[in-house]
Amino acid sequence: MSSLRELACTRSSGRLRPEPPDGLRNEFQRDRDRIIHAKAFRRLMHKTQVFIAPDGDHFRTRLTHTLEMMQISRTVARALGLDEDLTEAIALGHDLGHTPFGHVGEEALSRVLAAHGRTFRHNEHSLRVVDRLEKNGAGLNLTMEVRDGILHHTGPGEPSTLEGHIVRLADRIAYVNHDVDDAIRAGIISAKDLPEAPIRVLGERMSRRIDTLVRDMVAESGRRGEISLSEPVYEALMSLRSWLFDNVYRSPRSRESEKASGVICTLFEYYLEHPEERTRSDPDPVTETVDFVAGMTDRYALAAYRRIFLPRTDTIFS
């Protein structure tokens, strides 16, 4: 693990706009604080993680997912002697650009954007949020390392820091296990439905699975000198993830997902045609509409849909 400590990113290479030192906090602590106080961070409380309009108070939101993933990331960073402040800042900012209604909303926005020759990726939009949309267009002016970690927490690109790699892997560890837990709570699946092979490797209970993954990540990263899981544990995680996509995320039983997708597509088309009703953020009307719709919380999107299209209807999801 000493070799990883030597590779820790303890100093920033700078910001897009240079700033004088704080004198009390290091640069990554300043980024963390800016993210926590951002409007986009507060909105995560009312954005879906997986389940839309759930019947119960204990289902995860995008905010609780972010906090749980951050805790995993900091645990690993501390165990490996890497920079906890950088890891924490990346983790807290990684999902600031997510749409309402979770991955359903992201897929819907990508689908409607295809007609304009574009797509939507929440990691890219998260970077746009911190660079261009927060603070009334001034952005948060985060460090290069935090910006890089946010952009590359998913997708084809790789983070430039080990701390960014921790967040990238911890994100999968968190959402796979937490989404399984919520799916069981929602009655979509039961514990006995879970695939036998990955459960045999990772454990039957959620807490045991996370513990297995975190301990394996620390041990294997220290042994190999790069952030990684051992091959059998990684294969088990990805197998459970694939099963989750087939049996939960894309479940034909989720009528709410179809409704949510329709809400996003319809709102995008409406606000694209009514520029006077959207927040000004960009000269390009398509980009500005994406900014407006992607920034909505679930409840804001539903309220807007009801106001525009169902003025005499009390509810959409039932």
Tab-separated table of C-alpha atoms in Angstrom:
chain	number	residue	atom	x	y	z
A	1	MET	CA	0.000	0.000	0.000
A	2	SER	CA	2.975	2.319	0.382
A	3	SER	CA	3.227	2.554	-3.391
A	4	LEU	CA	-0.365	3.806	-3.590
A	5	ARG	CA	0.255	6.402	-0.870
A	6	GLU	CA	3.061	7.762	-2.964
A	7	LEU	CA	0.601	8.186	-5.850
A	8	ALA	CA	-2.022	10.041	-3.795
A	9	CYS	CA	-3.156	13.330	-5.328
A	10	THR	CA	-2.614	15.688	-2.408
A	11	ARG	CA	-2.225	18.918	-4.388
A	12	SER	CA	-4.325	20.342	-7.176
A	13	SER	CA	-2.953	21.398	-10.529
A	14	GLY	CA	-5.293	24.383	-10.421
A	15	ARG	CA	-8.662	25.708	-11.532
A	16	LEU	CA	-10.041	27.069	-14.774
A	17	ARG	CA	-9.944	30.498	-13.131
A	18	PRO	CA	-7.055	30.881	-10.659
A	19	GLU	CA	-7.974	31.797	-7.088
A	20	PRO	CA	-5.861	32.765	-4.067
A	21	PRO	CA	-5.406	30.100	-1.349
A	22	ASP	CA	-8.122	29.838	1.275
A	23	GLY	CA	-5.752	29.788	4.217
A	24	LEU	CA	-7.894	27.328	6.179
A	25	ARG	CA	-9.112	24.656	3.772
A	26	ASN	CA	-7.172	22.847	1.079
A	27	GLU	CA	-8.390	23.084	-2.521
A	28	PHE	CA	-10.349	19.816	-2.465
A	29	GLN	CA	-12.088	20.768	0.780
A	30	ARG	CA	-13.160	24.013	-0.877
A	31	ASP	CA	-14.584	22.012	-3.790
A	32	ARG	CA	-16.467	19.742	-1.411
A	33	ASP	CA	-18.023	22.713	0.349
A	34	ARG	CA	-19.004	24.377	-2.935
A	35	ILE	CA	-20.714	21.184	-4.082
A	36	ILE	CA	-22.601	20.679	-0.811
A	37	HIS	CA	-23.937	24.250	-0.970
A	38	ALA	CA	-24.906	24.017	-4.654
A	39	LYS	CA	-28.563	24.113	-5.642
A	40	ALA	CA	-28.068	21.041	-7.821
A	41	PHE	CA	-26.899	19.096	-4.768
A	42	ARG	CA	-30.022	20.008	-2.797
A	43	ARG	CA	-32.224	18.943	-5.695
A	44	LEU	CA	-30.817	15.401	-5.501
A	45	MET	CA	-33.071	14.896	-2.468
A	46	HIS	CA	-36.080	14.906	-4.788
A	47	LYS	CA	-34.616	12.935	-7.688
A	48	THR	CA	-35.288	9.245	-8.150
A	49	GLN	CA	-32.578	6.665	-7.713
A	50	VAL	CA	-34.613	3.746	-9.149
A	51	PHE	CA	-38.197	3.729	-7.940
A	52	ILE	CA	-40.582	6.473	-8.999
A	53	ALA	CA	-43.204	7.702	-6.537
A	54	PRO	CA	-42.523	4.777	-4.155
A	55	ASP	CA	-44.995	3.796	-1.470
A	56	GLY	CA	-42.746	4.273	1.534
A	57	ASP	CA	-40.185	6.597	3.085
A	58	HIS	CA	-37.174	4.287	3.076
A	59	PHE	CA	-36.395	4.079	-0.621
A	60	ARG	CA	-33.180	5.693	-1.763
A	61	THR	CA	-33.067	8.970	-3.608
A	62	ARG	CA	-30.227	10.279	-5.740
A	63	LEU	CA	-29.003	12.155	-2.650
A	64	THR	CA	-28.913	9.145	-0.332
A	65	HIS	CA	-27.166	7.126	-3.046
A	66	THR	CA	-24.559	9.881	-3.293
A	67	LEU	CA	-23.957	9.893	0.459
A	68	GLU	CA	-23.759	6.114	0.717
A	69	MET	CA	-21.360	5.928	-2.214
A	70	MET	CA	-19.246	8.711	-0.715
A	71	GLN	CA	-18.940	6.739	2.527
A	72	ILE	CA	-17.665	3.684	0.650
A	73	SER	CA	-15.235	5.830	-1.320
A	74	ARG	CA	-13.779	7.530	1.753
A	75	THR	CA	-13.364	4.214	3.546
A	76	VAL	CA	-11.330	2.842	0.654
A	77	ALA	CA	-9.305	6.041	0.231
A	78	ARG	CA	-8.361	6.088	3.905
A	79	ALA	CA	-7.407	2.410	3.936
A	80	LEU	CA	-5.160	2.907	0.899
A	81	GLY	CA	-3.588	6.138	2.126
A	82	LEU	CA	-5.048	8.202	-0.726
A	83	ASP	CA	-6.544	11.692	-0.519
A	84	GLU	CA	-9.906	11.536	1.266
A	85	ASP	CA	-10.864	15.137	0.513
A	86	LEU	CA	-10.457	14.705	-3.236
A	87	THR	CA	-12.305	11.384	-3.128
A	88	GLU	CA	-15.148	12.930	-1.147
A	89	ALA	CA	-15.519	15.921	-3.461
A	90	ILE	CA	-15.684	13.744	-6.578
A	91	ALA	CA	-18.209	11.418	-4.967
A	92	LEU	CA	-20.480	14.252	-3.822
A	93	GLY	CA	-20.458	15.872	-7.266
A	94	HIS	CA	-20.668	12.840	-9.514
A	95	ASP	CA	-24.448	12.802	-10.048
A	96	LEU	CA	-25.278	16.533	-10.010
A	97	GLY	CA	-26.323	16.344	-13.664
A	98	HIS	CA	-28.689	13.411	-13.363
A	99	THR	CA	-32.185	13.776	-14.754
A	100	PRO	CA	-35.433	13.350	-12.845
A	101	PHE	CA	-36.666	9.738	-12.704
A	102	GLY	CA	-33.191	8.212	-12.595
A	103	HIS	CA	-31.891	6.174	-15.501
A	104	VAL	CA	-35.373	6.115	-17.016
A	105	GLY	CA	-35.186	9.888	-17.396
A	106	GLU	CA	-31.678	9.721	-18.806
A	107	GLU	CA	-32.696	7.180	-21.449
A	108	ALA	CA	-35.805	9.193	-22.335
A	109	LEU	CA	-33.812	12.392	-22.785
A	110	SER	CA	-31.280	10.571	-24.967
A	111	ARG	CA	-34.093	9.170	-27.078
A	112	VAL	CA	-35.752	12.528	-27.711
A	113	LEU	CA	-32.378	14.142	-28.415
A	114	ALA	CA	-31.606	11.592	-31.127
A	115	ALA	CA	-33.874	13.557	-33.472
A	116	HIS	CA	-31.485	16.476	-33.028
A	117	GLY	CA	-28.383	14.373	-33.611
A	118	ARG	CA	-27.435	14.387	-29.934
A	119	THR	CA	-27.466	12.195	-26.859
A	120	PHE	CA	-27.490	12.737	-23.101
A	121	ARG	CA	-24.946	11.387	-20.627
A	122	HIS	CA	-25.387	12.369	-17.022
A	123	ASN	CA	-21.645	12.419	-16.296
A	124	GLU	CA	-21.091	14.994	-19.043
A	125	HIS	CA	-24.045	17.022	-17.820
A	126	SER	CA	-22.728	16.863	-14.240
A	127	LEU	CA	-19.595	18.599	-15.467
A	128	ARG	CA	-21.708	21.200	-17.263
A	129	VAL	CA	-23.632	21.824	-14.041
A	130	VAL	CA	-20.503	22.602	-12.026
A	131	ASP	CA	-18.787	24.484	-14.869
A	132	ARG	CA	-21.619	26.514	-16.391
A	133	LEU	CA	-24.990	26.253	-14.668
A	134	GLU	CA	-24.415	26.729	-10.950
A	135	LYS	CA	-24.239	30.206	-9.380
A	136	ASN	CA	-26.399	31.730	-12.131
A	137	GLY	CA	-24.006	30.742	-14.889
A	138	ALA	CA	-20.723	31.476	-13.126
A	139	GLY	CA	-20.117	27.837	-12.222
A	140	LEU	CA	-18.320	26.506	-9.149
A	141	ASN	CA	-14.816	26.804	-10.611
A	142	LEU	CA	-13.755	23.428	-9.227
A	143	THR	CA	-10.256	22.009	-9.400
A	144	MET	CA	-9.168	20.093	-12.478
A	145	GLU	CA	-8.948	16.850	-10.488
A	146	VAL	CA	-12.511	17.017	-9.169
A	147	ARG	CA	-13.847	17.978	-12.601
A	148	ASP	CA	-11.979	15.047	-14.147
A	149	GLY	CA	-13.348	12.632	-11.548
A	150	ILE	CA	-16.921	13.804	-12.073
A	151	LEU	CA	-16.670	13.463	-15.851
A	152	HIS	CA	-15.044	10.032	-15.765
A	153	HIS	CA	-16.967	8.352	-12.949
A	154	THR	CA	-18.701	6.436	-15.728
A	155	GLY	CA	-18.378	6.107	-19.489
A	156	PRO	CA	-15.428	5.175	-21.699
A	157	GLY	CA	-12.872	7.621	-20.303
A	158	GLU	CA	-10.705	6.825	-17.287
A	159	PRO	CA	-10.074	9.168	-14.336
A	160	SER	CA	-6.621	10.719	-14.132
A	161	THR	CA	-6.303	10.120	-10.373
A	162	LEU	CA	-6.496	7.022	-8.192
A	163	GLU	CA	-9.090	8.854	-6.119
A	164	GLY	CA	-11.255	9.170	-9.230
A	165	HIS	CA	-10.854	5.447	-9.867
A	166	ILE	CA	-12.074	4.729	-6.344
A	167	VAL	CA	-15.260	6.711	-6.967
A	168	ARG	CA	-15.814	5.019	-10.327
A	169	LEU	CA	-15.744	1.553	-8.775
A	170	ALA	CA	-17.468	2.529	-5.529
A	171	ASP	CA	-20.396	3.919	-7.556
A	172	ARG	CA	-21.069	0.470	-8.986
A	173	ILE	CA	-20.646	-1.201	-5.627
A	174	ALA	CA	-23.133	1.201	-4.057
A	175	TYR	CA	-25.898	1.273	-6.657
A	176	VAL	CA	-25.881	-2.448	-7.401
A	177	ASN	CA	-26.311	-3.397	-3.757
A	178	HIS	CA	-28.599	-0.557	-2.748
A	179	ASP	CA	-30.845	-1.019	-5.778
A	180	VAL	CA	-31.171	-4.736	-5.000
A	181	ASP	CA	-32.184	-3.784	-1.466
A	182	ASP	CA	-34.798	-1.306	-2.709
A	183	ALA	CA	-36.136	-3.766	-5.287
A	184	ILE	CA	-36.717	-6.304	-2.530
A	185	ARG	CA	-38.383	-3.631	-0.407
A	186	ALA	CA	-40.634	-2.716	-3.346
A	187	GLY	CA	-41.664	-6.334	-3.886
A	188	ILE	CA	-40.348	-6.437	-7.459
A	189	ILE	CA	-37.996	-9.270	-6.479
A	190	SER	CA	-37.369	-11.358	-3.376
A	191	ALA	CA	-34.062	-12.354	-1.829
A	192	LYS	CA	-34.502	-15.906	-3.106
A	193	ASP	CA	-34.694	-14.598	-6.692
A	194	LEU	CA	-31.112	-13.306	-6.619
A	195	PRO	CA	-28.714	-15.248	-8.881
A	196	GLU	CA	-26.913	-17.986	-6.986
A	197	ALA	CA	-23.395	-17.658	-8.399
A	198	PRO	CA	-22.635	-14.004	-7.520
A	199	ILE	CA	-24.454	-14.262	-4.189
A	200	ARG	CA	-22.289	-17.237	-3.253
A	201	VAL	CA	-19.189	-15.085	-3.809
A	202	LEU	CA	-20.449	-11.784	-2.357
A	203	GLY	CA	-22.829	-12.838	0.393
A	204	GLU	CA	-26.551	-13.141	1.010
A	205	ARG	CA	-27.096	-9.885	2.928
A	206	MET	CA	-26.478	-6.420	1.499
A	207	SER	CA	-24.138	-5.448	4.325
A	208	ARG	CA	-22.100	-8.618	3.780
A	209	ARG	CA	-21.871	-7.992	0.035
A	210	ILE	CA	-20.642	-4.425	0.495
A	211	ASP	CA	-18.155	-5.539	3.141
A	212	THR	CA	-16.832	-8.252	0.816
A	213	LEU	CA	-16.437	-5.806	-2.057
A	214	VAL	CA	-14.793	-3.053	-0.018
A	215	ARG	CA	-12.322	-5.393	1.670
A	216	ASP	CA	-11.477	-7.033	-1.637
A	217	MET	CA	-11.021	-3.626	-3.283
A	218	VAL	CA	-8.611	-2.499	-0.574
A	219	ALA	CA	-6.614	-5.738	-0.585
A	220	GLU	CA	-6.429	-6.116	-4.364
A	221	SER	CA	-5.641	-2.450	-4.995
A	222	GLY	CA	-2.831	-2.560	-2.465
A	223	ARG	CA	-1.455	-5.739	-3.991
A	224	ARG	CA	-1.628	-4.594	-7.621
A	225	GLY	CA	-0.818	-0.931	-7.186
A	226	GLU	CA	-3.972	0.187	-8.987
A	227	ILE	CA	-7.628	0.472	-8.008
A	228	SER	CA	-9.245	-2.873	-8.746
A	229	LEU	CA	-11.172	-5.869	-7.516
A	230	SER	CA	-9.969	-9.442	-7.704
A	231	GLU	CA	-11.207	-11.265	-10.781
A	232	PRO	CA	-13.799	-13.529	-9.072
A	233	VAL	CA	-15.250	-10.667	-7.017
A	234	TYR	CA	-15.374	-8.315	-10.005
A	235	GLU	CA	-17.098	-10.975	-12.113
A	236	ALA	CA	-19.635	-11.541	-9.328
A	237	LEU	CA	-20.365	-7.795	-9.089
A	238	MET	CA	-20.840	-7.446	-12.842
A	239	SER	CA	-22.989	-10.576	-12.984
A	240	LEU	CA	-25.272	-9.190	-10.281
A	241	ARG	CA	-25.339	-5.856	-12.108
A	242	SER	CA	-26.411	-7.535	-15.373
A	243	TRP	CA	-29.102	-9.459	-13.531
A	244	LEU	CA	-30.319	-6.213	-11.976
A	245	PHE	CA	-30.650	-4.545	-15.390
A	246	ASP	CA	-32.670	-7.477	-16.753
A	247	ASN	CA	-34.919	-7.985	-13.739
A	248	VAL	CA	-35.317	-4.540	-12.153
A	249	TYR	CA	-34.242	-1.592	-14.305
A	250	ARG	CA	-35.881	-2.972	-17.448
A	251	SER	CA	-38.665	-4.844	-15.716
A	252	PRO	CA	-41.854	-4.922	-17.834
A	253	ARG	CA	-43.782	-4.727	-14.572
A	254	SER	CA	-42.732	-1.130	-14.054
A	255	ARG	CA	-45.593	0.876	-15.610
A	256	GLU	CA	-44.347	3.935	-13.736
A	257	SER	CA	-41.152	3.838	-15.812
A	258	GLU	CA	-43.137	4.084	-19.044
A	259	LYS	CA	-45.117	7.008	-17.665
A	260	ALA	CA	-41.987	8.779	-16.454
A	261	SER	CA	-40.333	8.360	-19.834
A	262	GLY	CA	-43.369	9.907	-21.494
A	263	VAL	CA	-43.308	12.843	-19.084
A	264	ILE	CA	-39.674	13.632	-19.901
A	265	CYS	CA	-40.129	13.391	-23.666
A	266	THR	CA	-43.293	15.466	-23.627
A	267	LEU	CA	-41.802	18.169	-21.407
A	268	PHE	CA	-38.713	18.415	-23.592
A	269	GLU	CA	-40.774	18.968	-26.729
A	270	TYR	CA	-43.009	21.487	-24.978
A	271	TYR	CA	-40.221	23.617	-23.530
A	272	LEU	CA	-38.260	23.489	-26.767
A	273	GLU	CA	-41.262	25.128	-28.449
A	274	HIS	CA	-41.860	27.596	-25.573
A	275	PRO	CA	-38.537	29.330	-24.848
A	276	GLU	CA	-40.249	31.992	-22.787
A	277	GLU	CA	-41.062	29.386	-20.121
A	278	ARG	CA	-37.585	27.918	-19.595
A	279	THR	CA	-34.638	29.293	-17.669
A	280	ARG	CA	-32.069	31.103	-19.779
A	281	SER	CA	-28.767	29.209	-19.797
A	282	ASP	CA	-27.474	28.916	-23.374
A	283	PRO	CA	-27.918	30.519	-26.817
A	284	ASP	CA	-28.663	27.108	-28.339
A	285	PRO	CA	-32.354	26.245	-27.759
A	286	VAL	CA	-31.791	22.472	-27.604
A	287	THR	CA	-28.989	22.805	-25.064
A	288	GLU	CA	-31.030	25.252	-23.021
A	289	THR	CA	-34.011	22.894	-23.006
A	290	VAL	CA	-31.806	20.002	-21.888
A	291	ASP	CA	-30.457	22.170	-19.056
A	292	PHE	CA	-33.977	23.030	-17.940
A	293	VAL	CA	-35.498	19.538	-18.100
A	294	ALA	CA	-32.474	17.680	-16.716
A	295	GLY	CA	-32.331	20.062	-13.760
A	296	MET	CA	-35.890	19.292	-12.681
A	297	THR	CA	-36.679	17.211	-9.633
A	298	ASP	CA	-39.235	14.428	-9.979
A	299	ARG	CA	-41.930	16.457	-8.290
A	300	TYR	CA	-41.202	19.602	-10.321
A	301	ALA	CA	-41.422	17.601	-13.549
A	302	LEU	CA	-44.714	16.033	-12.500
A	303	ALA	CA	-46.143	19.377	-11.392
A	304	ALA	CA	-45.146	20.979	-14.693
A	305	TYR	CA	-46.687	18.120	-16.656
A	306	ARG	CA	-49.934	18.351	-14.694
A	307	ARG	CA	-50.081	22.123	-15.071
A	308	ILE	CA	-49.527	22.034	-18.835
A	309	PHE	CA	-51.277	18.861	-19.936
A	310	LEU	CA	-53.534	17.633	-17.126
A	311	PRO	CA	-54.859	20.712	-15.371
A	312	ARG	CA	-57.906	18.869	-14.041
A	313	THR	CA	-56.101	15.687	-12.964
A	314	ASP	CA	-54.676	15.254	-9.466
A	315	THR	CA	-52.154	12.512	-10.145
A	316	ILE	CA	-50.174	10.763	-12.872
A	317	PHE	CA	-48.855	7.746	-11.017
A	318	SER	CA	-51.395	5.509	-9.384
